[in-house]
Amino acid sequence: MMDTIDCFRLDANRKINPATRSKFGQFMTNASVANFMASLFANMSGEIRLLDAGAGVGSLTAAFIQEACNRQEKPNTINATVYEIEPTFFEHLKETLSKCKKLCSLNNIFSDFTFFKDDFIETNSDLLSNSLFDKNKLKEYSHVILNPPYKKILSSSKQRKLLSRIGIETSNLYTGFLAIAINLLQNNGEMVVIVPRSFCNGLYFKRFRKLLLSSTAFKHIHVFGSRKKAFKEDDVLQENIIFHAIKGGIKDKVMITSSHGPQFEDMTQRSVSYDKVIKLNDKEKFIHIAASDMDQYVVDRISTFNNSLEHLDIKVSTGPIVDFRLKEDLCKTPEKNTAPLLYPLHFNLKRIEWPRESKKPNYIKISKNSKKWLWPNKGYFVLTKRFTAKEEKKRIVAVVYDSSLPGELIGFENHLNVFHKGQKGLSKNIAYGLSVYLNSTLVDKYFRLFSGHTQVNSTDLRSLYYPPLHVLESFGSKIDENYPNQHKIDRLINEELTQMTDKEGFDPVVAQQKIDEALEIVKVLGLPRGQHNERSALTLLAILNLRPELSWKKSEKPLMGITPIMDWCRNNYGKEYAPNTRETFRRQTMHQFVDAGIAVYNPDQPDRPVNSPKTCYQISSEAFDAILTFGTDKWKEALAKYLSQKETLIQRYAKERDMQMIPVELAKGKEIKLTPGVHSQLIKNIIREFGPCFAPGSKVIYVGDTGDKIGYFQKDRLKELGVEVNRHGKMPDVVLYYPAKNWLLLIEAVTSHGPVDAKRHSELSGLFETAGPGLVYVTAFPDRATMGRYLAEISWETEVWVSEAPTHIIHFNGERFLGPYD
């Protein structure tokens, strides 16, 4: 169902008028995100009253219904209420609701769907306003699933006034929707929403945070690492999060997960206490989302500096000059009675470069209108940009202005933040020390953890922790005419932290630098773009056993399997990946490492079965020798040498792997190769020995391969026999068609797991229920010892064949011999 509804979404996206989208701020949820959101609900039993406001084509409602129908403990009834005001979505939404009703009916769930073509805020602000006098009139929901519109609302707008009337003060539609939804949610009701991260901090969302945190308890927060990928088809520049909360819930543990994009293929996870997310004594009630232990180390390290700007007697303000209000006073060249005017464009490599050729003015006239906004041109001011460009690596960019420009007054434009002392500059060492701190990687990483946008407001800067004055003084005293590079800045910060804590702890900045270097190596070694990510960088570090504090020349060559690699990432770099990402590591990192000749597969035992728990990898000798030189003068030469022989290496390793493959002749002149191992050998024996003996003249329709899962598949022929397998169908290892009897033999090759037990019998029956031929279920074992371990599990009405006694077969039913059972 969700595949069809995702097509509705794509179709609606093409049809919607861009002006309408801009007006309502609508960005629809794709199927994978919707399914993930629905999976977060803890309880879907009993009587459900569901709310989906801003429903679009109904993706979230559909995902909720599908999840509820798939749960072991299903609901008795589902009454869903959806709101949508965009006519482009109406037809698709109606069709979605129809499909949901049919699915509920198939699962014996009574359902009722109400579709309001009304403004959610307008309708429900009236309801909530009336409910202040009559609580019985208010309809409460047990579940809320929401992707609200993202749009700023002016104080003069109709929505803002309606929200204010019911005591909700907010500047964005999404928090307005959320606030109303919280009020409509019953006690112990659950809500799962996808929203911008911006509400987690900042002055504008303080009232909303107070409502959210006083009414609900977070249970799960998911962070998207990529700004664009959650809404890939749309131009969304906000960072988005998904959260699951319970109204009136217990505030104990919060599960925090993260993924780079909406497929959740590289998901990390960690469970934290509630006070790690919302600090107990934080008056601003900022929401801290540390998605990994390494992120938590950032928070913990910066918390060592526990001074506020107020405690330091330093102020930070937004630049007071709003240029469009003082247009008549702006000038590009000096005139009589003018003062210098600084914009972000005057930043150049941690220094001020003024004047500059641009469309912006360099001067401002000192007039009756402008004078009150100009400050004394004395002392050292620290300036930061309020907005950073998408391509800039850092959010906070700080420079020192030393009051060296001509004149007694100075103008700071509104796109700057200015650190000062009563509108006058700071001392030289304090100013330079403060700039060093603000430009550190530690502060940048911390700021990214609690800020979901590229804007840096003075409120955000006031919320940071700062070192004491004597430490800022010390930092500043070490700055000469050449401003320090990033490495020196970070070293200064780390040395101070080590001295203050009297111990050398895990340094997240050093760890991130090592990950960045590993990613650089992954790129220059020629891996495809799909491997240019943190997961692949950490995998490279793991198979080199290179901890953050070690130099590249300390690399080693351990043998490592996928699970040990994941454990290593957690233990050494604080990144805990979810257990279900093992296949992502194997298929989307290690396969490519092996194919590129960077890693070797099972070097200790090349013929080890693919599905063996002892499967391992090792860095190739050639890649290892090159990587040892990274960061030295020899690196370029060693890299060039490696790349020059790369194709030869790939061919050599591929040939070595191919030599281990097991050839299987399906018919005269037709041969396939299976990956090495006992399982593949058993498949070969099924085709060469079982088939000719018990189904002479049978045709091979399908052969599974433990390497790529499909070794051979006559899909069209199977379709002719009445079976069309969807992509979710788990095929048996071998399918034979026996024309003489018109039978399909469904054969499972068992070496370590997976006989045809009652559950598998039911799965195969469902998968092949449309087949024209009769069905015969067979479990094949390599020997009787293996069979003995599974005898208690084997289903009745199936056959068992043992490869070491190929002319015998065991019938698990005394009714008759080999043949389909009706």
Coordinates of N, CA and C in Angstrom, one line a residue, residues 186-372:
Q186 N -5.1 13.2 24.5 CA -5.6 12.8 25.8 C -4.4 12.4 26.7
N187 N -4.6 12.4 28.0 CA -3.6 12.0 28.9 C -3.1 10.6 28.6
N188 N -1.8 10.4 28.6 CA -1.1 9.1 28.2 C -1.2 8.8 26.7
G189 N -1.8 9.8 26.0 CA -1.8 9.7 24.5 C -0.4 9.9 23.9
E190 N -0.2 9.3 22.7 CA 1.1 9.4 22.1 C 1.1 10.3 20.8
M191 N 2.2 11.0 20.6 CA 2.4 11.7 19.4 C 3.7 11.5 18.8
V192 N 3.7 11.3 17.5 CA 5.0 11.2 16.7 C 4.9 12.2 15.6
V193 N 5.9 13.1 15.6 CA 5.9 14.2 14.6 C 7.3 14.4 14.0
I194 N 7.3 14.9 12.8 CA 8.6 15.3 12.1 C 8.5 16.8 11.9
V195 N 9.5 17.5 12.5 CA 9.5 19.0 12.5 C 10.9 19.5 12.4
P196 N 11.1 20.8 12.0 CA 12.4 21.4 12.1 C 12.9 21.3 13.5
R197 N 14.3 21.3 13.6 CA 14.9 21.2 14.9 C 15.0 22.6 15.6
S198 N 14.6 23.6 14.9 CA 14.8 25.0 15.4 C 14.1 25.3 16.7
F199 N 13.0 24.6 17.1 CA 12.4 24.8 18.3 C 13.2 24.4 19.5
C200 N 14.2 23.6 19.3 CA 15.0 23.1 20.4 C 15.8 24.2 21.2
N201 N 16.0 25.3 20.6 CA 16.7 26.4 21.2 C 16.2 27.7 20.7
G202 N 16.6 28.8 21.3 CA 16.3 30.1 20.8 C 15.1 30.8 21.6
L203 N 15.2 32.1 21.6 CA 14.2 32.9 22.4 C 12.8 32.7 21.8
Y204 N 12.7 32.7 20.5 CA 11.3 32.7 19.8 C 10.5 31.5 20.2
F205 N 11.1 30.4 20.5 CA 10.4 29.1 20.8 C 10.3 28.8 22.3
K206 N 10.8 29.7 23.1 CA 10.8 29.4 24.6 C 9.5 29.1 25.1
R207 N 8.4 29.8 24.8 CA 7.1 29.5 25.3 C 6.6 28.2 24.8
F208 N 6.9 27.9 23.5 CA 6.4 26.6 23.0 C 7.2 25.4 23.8
R209 N 8.5 25.6 24.0 CA 9.2 24.6 24.7 C 8.6 24.3 26.1
K210 N 8.2 25.4 26.7 CA 7.7 25.3 28.1 C 6.4 24.5 28.0
L211 N 5.5 24.7 27.0 CA 4.3 24.0 26.9 C 4.6 22.5 26.6
L212 N 5.5 22.3 25.6 CA 5.8 20.9 25.2 C 6.4 20.1 26.4
L213 N 7.4 20.7 27.1 CA 8.1 20.0 28.1 C 7.3 19.8 29.4
S214 N 6.4 20.7 29.6 CA 5.6 20.6 30.8 C 4.4 19.6 30.6
S215 N 4.0 19.4 29.3 CA 2.9 18.5 29.0 C 3.2 17.1 28.6
T216 N 4.4 16.9 28.0 CA 4.8 15.6 27.5 C 6.1 15.2 28.0
A217 N 6.4 13.9 27.7 CA 7.7 13.3 28.0 C 8.3 12.7 26.7
F218 N 9.5 13.1 26.3 CA 10.1 12.5 25.1 C 10.4 11.0 25.4
K219 N 10.2 10.2 24.4 CA 10.6 8.8 24.5 C 11.6 8.4 23.5
H220 N 11.5 9.1 22.3 CA 12.4 8.8 21.2 C 12.6 10.0 20.4
I221 N 13.9 10.3 20.1 CA 14.2 11.5 19.2 C 15.1 10.9 18.1
H222 N 14.8 11.2 16.8 CA 15.6 10.8 15.7 C 16.1 12.0 15.0
V223 N 17.4 12.1 14.7 CA 18.0 13.2 14.0 C 18.5 12.8 12.7
F224 N 18.2 13.6 11.7 CA 18.8 13.4 10.3 C 20.1 14.2 10.2
G225 N 21.1 13.4 9.8 CA 22.4 14.0 9.7 C 22.5 15.0 8.5
S226 N 21.8 14.7 7.4 CA 21.8 15.6 6.2 C 20.7 16.6 6.3
R227 N 21.0 17.8 6.0 CA 20.0 18.9 6.0 C 18.9 18.7 4.9
K228 N 19.3 18.1 3.7 CA 18.4 18.0 2.6 C 17.7 16.7 2.4
K229 N 18.2 15.6 3.0 CA 17.7 14.3 2.5 C 16.4 13.9 3.1
A230 N 15.9 14.4 4.2 CA 14.6 14.0 4.7 C 13.5 14.3 3.8
F231 N 13.7 15.5 3.1 CA 12.7 15.9 2.1 C 13.5 16.2 0.8
K232 N 14.0 15.1 0.2 CA 14.9 15.2 -0.9 C 14.4 15.9 -2.1
E233 N 13.1 15.7 -2.4 CA 12.4 16.3 -3.6 C 12.1 17.8 -3.4
D234 N 12.2 18.3 -2.1 CA 11.8 19.6 -1.8 C 13.0 20.4 -1.4
D235 N 12.9 21.7 -1.5 CA 14.1 22.6 -1.1 C 13.9 23.0 0.4
V236 N 14.2 22.0 1.2 CA 14.1 22.2 2.7 C 15.5 22.4 3.3
L237 N 15.7 23.6 3.9 CA 17.1 23.8 4.4 C 17.1 23.7 5.9
Q238 N 16.0 23.5 6.6 CA 16.0 23.2 8.0 C 16.5 21.8 8.3
E239 N 17.1 21.6 9.4 CA 17.4 20.3 9.9 C 16.2 19.8 10.5
N240 N 15.8 18.5 10.2 CA 14.6 18.0 10.7 C 14.9 16.9 11.8
I241 N 13.9 16.8 12.7 CA 14.0 15.7 13.7 C 12.6 15.0 13.7
I242 N 12.6 13.8 14.2 CA 11.4 13.1 14.5 C 11.4 12.8 16.0
F243 N 10.2 13.1 16.6 CA 10.2 12.7 18.0 C 8.9 12.0 18.4
H244 N 9.0 11.1 19.4 CA 7.9 10.4 19.9 C 7.7 10.9 21.4
A245 N 6.6 11.3 21.7 CA 6.4 11.8 23.1 C 5.0 11.3 23.6
I246 N 4.9 11.2 25.0 CA 3.7 10.7 25.6 C 3.2 11.8 26.5
K247 N 1.9 12.2 26.4 CA 1.4 13.3 27.2 C 1.3 12.8 28.7
G248 N 1.9 13.5 29.6 CA 1.9 13.1 31.0 C 2.7 11.9 31.3
G249 N 3.6 11.5 30.3 CA 4.5 10.3 30.5 C 5.6 10.5 31.5
I250 N 6.2 9.4 31.9 CA 7.3 9.4 32.9 C 8.5 9.9 32.2
K251 N 9.3 10.8 32.8 CA 10.5 11.3 32.2 C 11.7 10.6 32.7
D252 N 11.9 9.4 32.1 CA 13.1 8.6 32.5 C 14.2 8.5 31.4
K253 N 14.0 7.6 30.5 CA 15.0 7.4 29.5 C 14.5 7.9 28.1
V254 N 15.4 8.4 27.3 CA 15.1 8.8 26.0 C 16.0 8.1 25.0
M255 N 15.4 7.4 24.0 CA 16.2 6.8 22.9 C 16.5 7.8 21.9
I256 N 17.8 8.0 21.6 CA 18.2 9.0 20.5 C 18.8 8.2 19.4
T257 N 18.3 8.3 18.2 CA 18.8 7.7 17.0 C 19.2 8.7 16.0
S258 N 20.0 8.4 15.0 CA 20.3 9.3 14.0 C 20.6 8.5 12.7
S259 N 20.4 9.1 11.6 CA 20.7 8.5 10.3 C 21.1 9.6 9.3
H260 N 21.9 9.3 8.3 CA 22.3 10.4 7.4 C 21.1 10.8 6.5
G261 N 20.2 9.8 6.1 CA 19.1 10.2 5.3 C 17.9 9.4 5.6
P262 N 16.8 9.5 4.8 CA 15.5 8.9 5.1 C 15.4 7.4 4.9
Q263 N 16.4 6.7 4.5 CA 16.4 5.3 4.4 C 16.8 4.6 5.6
F264 N 17.4 5.3 6.6 CA 17.7 4.8 7.9 C 18.7 3.6 7.8
E265 N 19.5 3.6 6.7 CA 20.4 2.4 6.5 C 21.6 2.5 7.4
D266 N 22.0 3.7 7.9 CA 23.2 3.8 8.8 C 22.9 4.3 10.1
M267 N 21.8 3.8 10.7 CA 21.3 4.4 12.0 C 22.1 4.1 13.2
T268 N 22.4 5.2 13.9 CA 23.1 5.0 15.2 C 22.0 5.1 16.3
Q269 N 22.4 4.6 17.5 CA 21.4 4.6 18.6 C 22.1 4.8 19.9
R270 N 21.4 5.4 20.9 CA 21.9 5.5 22.3 C 20.7 5.8 23.2
S271 N 20.7 5.2 24.4 CA 19.7 5.5 25.4 C 20.3 6.4 26.5
V272 N 19.6 7.5 26.8 CA 20.2 8.5 27.7 C 19.1 8.8 28.8
S273 N 19.6 9.3 29.9 CA 18.7 9.8 31.0 C 18.1 11.1 30.5
Y274 N 16.9 11.4 31.1 CA 16.2 12.6 30.7 C 17.0 13.9 30.9
D275 N 17.8 13.9 32.0 CA 18.5 15.2 32.3 C 19.6 15.4 31.3
K276 N 20.0 14.5 30.5 CA 21.0 14.7 29.4 C 20.4 15.5 28.3
V277 N 19.0 15.4 28.1 CA 18.3 16.1 27.0 C 17.9 17.4 27.5
I278 N 17.3 17.5 28.6 CA 16.8 18.8 29.2 C 17.5 19.0 30.5
K279 N 18.4 20.0 30.6 CA 19.2 20.2 31.8 C 18.2 20.7 32.9
L280 N 18.4 20.2 34.1 CA 17.4 20.5 35.2 C 17.4 22.0 35.5
N281 N 18.5 22.7 35.6 CA 18.5 24.1 36.0 C 18.6 25.1 34.8
D282 N 18.3 24.6 33.6 CA 18.3 25.4 32.5 C 17.0 26.2 32.3
K283 N 17.1 27.6 32.6 CA 15.9 28.4 32.5 C 15.4 28.5 31.1
E284 N 16.2 28.4 30.1 CA 15.8 28.5 28.7 C 15.1 27.2 28.2
K285 N 15.3 26.1 29.0 CA 14.8 24.8 28.6 C 15.2 24.4 27.2
F286 N 16.5 24.6 26.9 CA 17.0 24.1 25.6 C 17.0 22.6 25.6
I287 N 16.8 22.0 24.4 CA 16.7 20.6 24.2 C 18.0 20.1 23.5
H288 N 18.8 19.4 24.2 CA 20.1 18.9 23.8 C 20.0 17.5 23.2
I289 N 20.4 17.4 21.9 CA 20.3 16.1 21.3 C 21.6 15.6 20.9
A290 N 22.2 14.7 21.7 CA 23.5 14.1 21.5 C 23.3 12.7 20.9
A291 N 23.4 12.6 19.6 CA 23.0 11.3 19.0 C 24.0 10.2 19.1
S292 N 25.2 10.5 19.7 CA 26.2 9.5 19.9 C 27.0 9.8 21.2
D293 N 27.8 8.8 21.6 CA 28.6 9.1 22.8 C 29.6 10.2 22.5
M294 N 30.1 10.2 21.2 CA 31.0 11.3 20.9 C 30.4 12.7 21.0
D295 N 29.1 12.8 20.6 CA 28.4 14.0 20.8 C 28.3 14.4 22.3
Q296 N 28.0 13.3 23.1 CA 27.9 13.6 24.5 C 29.2 14.0 25.1
Y297 N 30.3 13.5 24.6 CA 31.6 14.0 25.0 C 31.8 15.5 24.7
V298 N 31.3 15.9 23.6 CA 31.3 17.3 23.2 C 30.6 18.2 24.3
V299 N 29.4 17.7 24.6 CA 28.6 18.4 25.7 C 29.3 18.4 27.0
D300 N 29.8 17.3 27.4 CA 30.5 17.2 28.7 C 31.8 18.0 28.8
R301 N 32.5 18.0 27.7 CA 33.8 18.8 27.7 C 33.5 20.3 27.7
I302 N 32.6 20.7 27.0 CA 32.3 22.2 26.9 C 31.7 22.6 28.3
S303 N 31.0 21.7 29.0 CA 30.4 22.0 30.3 C 31.5 22.2 31.3
T304 N 32.7 21.8 31.1 CA 33.8 22.2 32.0 C 34.0 23.7 32.1
F305 N 33.7 24.4 31.0 CA 33.7 25.8 31.1 C 32.2 26.2 31.5
N306 N 32.1 26.8 32.7 CA 30.8 27.0 33.2 C 30.4 28.4 33.5
N307 N 31.1 29.3 32.8 CA 30.8 30.8 33.0 C 29.8 31.3 31.9
S308 N 28.9 32.1 32.4 CA 28.0 32.8 31.4 C 28.6 34.1 31.1
L309 N 28.2 34.7 30.0 CA 28.7 36.0 29.6 C 28.4 37.1 30.7
E310 N 27.2 36.9 31.3 CA 26.8 37.8 32.4 C 27.8 37.7 33.5
H311 N 28.3 36.5 33.9 CA 29.3 36.3 34.9 C 30.6 37.0 34.5
L312 N 30.9 37.0 33.2 CA 32.2 37.5 32.8 C 32.1 39.1 32.6
D313 N 30.9 39.6 32.7 CA 30.6 41.0 32.5 C 30.9 41.4 31.1
I314 N 30.5 40.5 30.2 CA 30.6 40.8 28.7 C 29.2 40.7 28.1
K315 N 28.9 41.5 27.2 CA 27.6 41.5 26.6 C 27.8 41.1 25.1
V316 N 26.7 40.5 24.5 CA 26.7 40.3 23.1 C 25.3 40.8 22.6
S317 N 25.4 41.6 21.5 CA 24.2 42.3 20.9 C 24.2 42.1 19.4
T318 N 23.0 42.2 18.9 CA 22.9 42.2 17.4 C 23.3 43.6 16.9
G319 N 24.0 43.6 15.8 CA 24.5 44.9 15.3 C 23.3 45.9 15.2
P320 N 23.5 47.1 15.7 CA 22.3 48.0 15.7 C 21.9 48.7 14.4
I321 N 22.8 48.7 13.4 CA 22.5 49.4 12.2 C 21.6 48.5 11.3
V322 N 20.4 48.9 11.1 CA 19.5 48.3 10.1 C 19.5 49.1 8.9
D323 N 20.2 48.7 7.8 CA 20.6 49.6 6.7 C 19.4 50.2 6.0
F324 N 18.3 49.4 5.8 CA 17.2 49.9 5.0 C 16.4 51.0 5.7
R325 N 16.6 51.1 7.0 CA 15.9 52.1 7.7 C 16.8 53.4 7.7
L326 N 18.0 53.3 7.3 CA 18.9 54.5 7.3 C 19.5 54.7 5.9
K327 N 18.7 54.4 4.9 CA 19.2 54.4 3.5 C 19.8 55.8 3.1
E328 N 19.3 56.9 3.6 CA 19.8 58.2 3.2 C 21.2 58.5 3.8
D329 N 21.5 57.7 4.8 CA 22.8 58.0 5.5 C 23.9 57.1 5.0
L330 N 23.6 56.1 4.1 CA 24.6 55.2 3.7 C 25.4 55.7 2.5
C331 N 26.7 55.5 2.5 CA 27.5 55.9 1.4 C 28.7 55.0 1.1
K332 N 29.1 54.9 -0.1 CA 30.2 53.9 -0.5 C 31.5 54.6 -0.3
T333 N 31.6 55.9 -0.4 CA 32.9 56.6 -0.3 C 32.8 57.6 0.8
P334 N 33.9 57.9 1.4 CA 33.9 58.8 2.6 C 33.4 60.2 2.2
E335 N 32.6 60.8 3.1 CA 32.1 62.1 2.9 C 32.4 62.9 4.3
K336 N 32.0 64.1 4.3 CA 32.2 64.9 5.5 C 31.4 64.3 6.6
N337 N 31.9 64.1 7.8 CA 31.2 63.6 9.0 C 30.6 62.2 8.8
T338 N 31.5 61.2 8.3 CA 31.0 59.8 8.2 C 31.8 58.9 9.1
A339 N 31.2 57.7 9.4 CA 31.9 56.7 10.2 C 32.0 55.4 9.4
P340 N 33.0 54.6 9.7 CA 33.1 53.3 9.0 C 31.8 52.4 9.4
L341 N 31.4 51.6 8.4 CA 30.3 50.7 8.6 C 30.7 49.3 8.3
L342 N 30.6 48.4 9.2 CA 31.1 47.0 9.0 C 29.9 46.1 8.8
Y343 N 30.1 45.2 7.7 CA 29.1 44.2 7.4 C 29.9 42.8 7.5
P344 N 29.2 41.7 7.4 CA 29.9 40.4 7.3 C 30.8 40.3 6.2
L345 N 30.5 41.0 5.1 CA 31.4 40.9 3.9 C 32.8 41.4 4.2
H346 N 33.0 42.2 5.3 CA 34.3 42.7 5.6 C 35.2 41.7 6.3
F347 N 34.6 40.5 6.6 CA 35.4 39.4 7.2 C 36.3 38.8 6.1
N348 N 37.6 38.6 6.5 CA 38.5 38.0 5.5 C 39.6 37.2 6.3
L349 N 39.4 35.9 6.3 CA 40.4 35.1 7.0 C 40.7 35.5 8.4
K350 N 39.7 35.6 9.2 CA 39.7 35.9 10.7 C 40.2 37.3 11.0
R351 N 40.1 38.2 9.9 CA 40.5 39.6 10.1 C 39.4 40.5 9.4
I352 N 39.5 41.7 9.7 CA 38.6 42.7 9.1 C 39.3 43.3 7.9
E353 N 38.7 43.3 6.7 CA 39.3 44.0 5.6 C 38.3 45.1 5.1
W354 N 38.7 46.3 5.3 CA 37.8 47.5 5.1 C 38.7 48.6 4.5
P355 N 38.1 49.3 3.5 CA 36.9 49.1 2.8 C 37.0 48.0 1.7
R356 N 35.8 47.6 1.2 CA 35.8 46.6 0.1 C 34.9 47.0 -1.0
E357 N 35.2 46.6 -2.2 CA 34.4 46.9 -3.3 C 33.2 45.9 -3.3
S358 N 32.0 46.5 -3.2 CA 30.8 45.6 -3.2 C 29.6 46.5 -3.4
K359 N 28.4 45.9 -3.4 CA 27.2 46.7 -3.5 C 26.9 47.3 -2.2
K360 N 27.4 46.8 -1.1 CA 27.2 47.4 0.2 C 28.0 48.6 0.5
P361 N 27.5 49.5 1.3 CA 28.3 50.7 1.6 C 29.4 50.4 2.6
N362 N 30.4 51.3 2.6 CA 31.5 51.1 3.6 C 31.4 52.2 4.7
Y363 N 30.5 53.2 4.5 CA 30.4 54.3 5.4 C 29.0 54.6 5.7
I364 N 28.8 55.3 6.8 CA 27.5 55.8 7.2 C 27.6 57.2 7.7
K365 N 26.8 58.1 7.3 CA 26.8 59.5 7.7 C 26.4 59.6 9.2
I366 N 27.1 60.4 9.9 CA 26.7 60.7 11.4 C 25.6 61.8 11.4
S367 N 24.4 61.3 11.5 CA 23.3 62.2 11.4 C 22.4 62.1 12.7
K368 N 21.4 62.9 12.7 CA 20.5 62.9 13.8 C 19.8 61.5 14.0
N369 N 19.5 60.9 12.8 CA 18.9 59.5 12.8 C 19.8 58.4 13.1
S370 N 21.1 58.5 12.7 CA 22.0 57.4 12.8 C 22.9 57.4 14.0
K371 N 23.1 58.6 14.6 CA 24.0 58.7 15.7 C 23.8 57.8 16.9
K372 N 22.5 57.7 17.2 CA 22.1 56.8 18.4 C 22.5 55.4 18.2

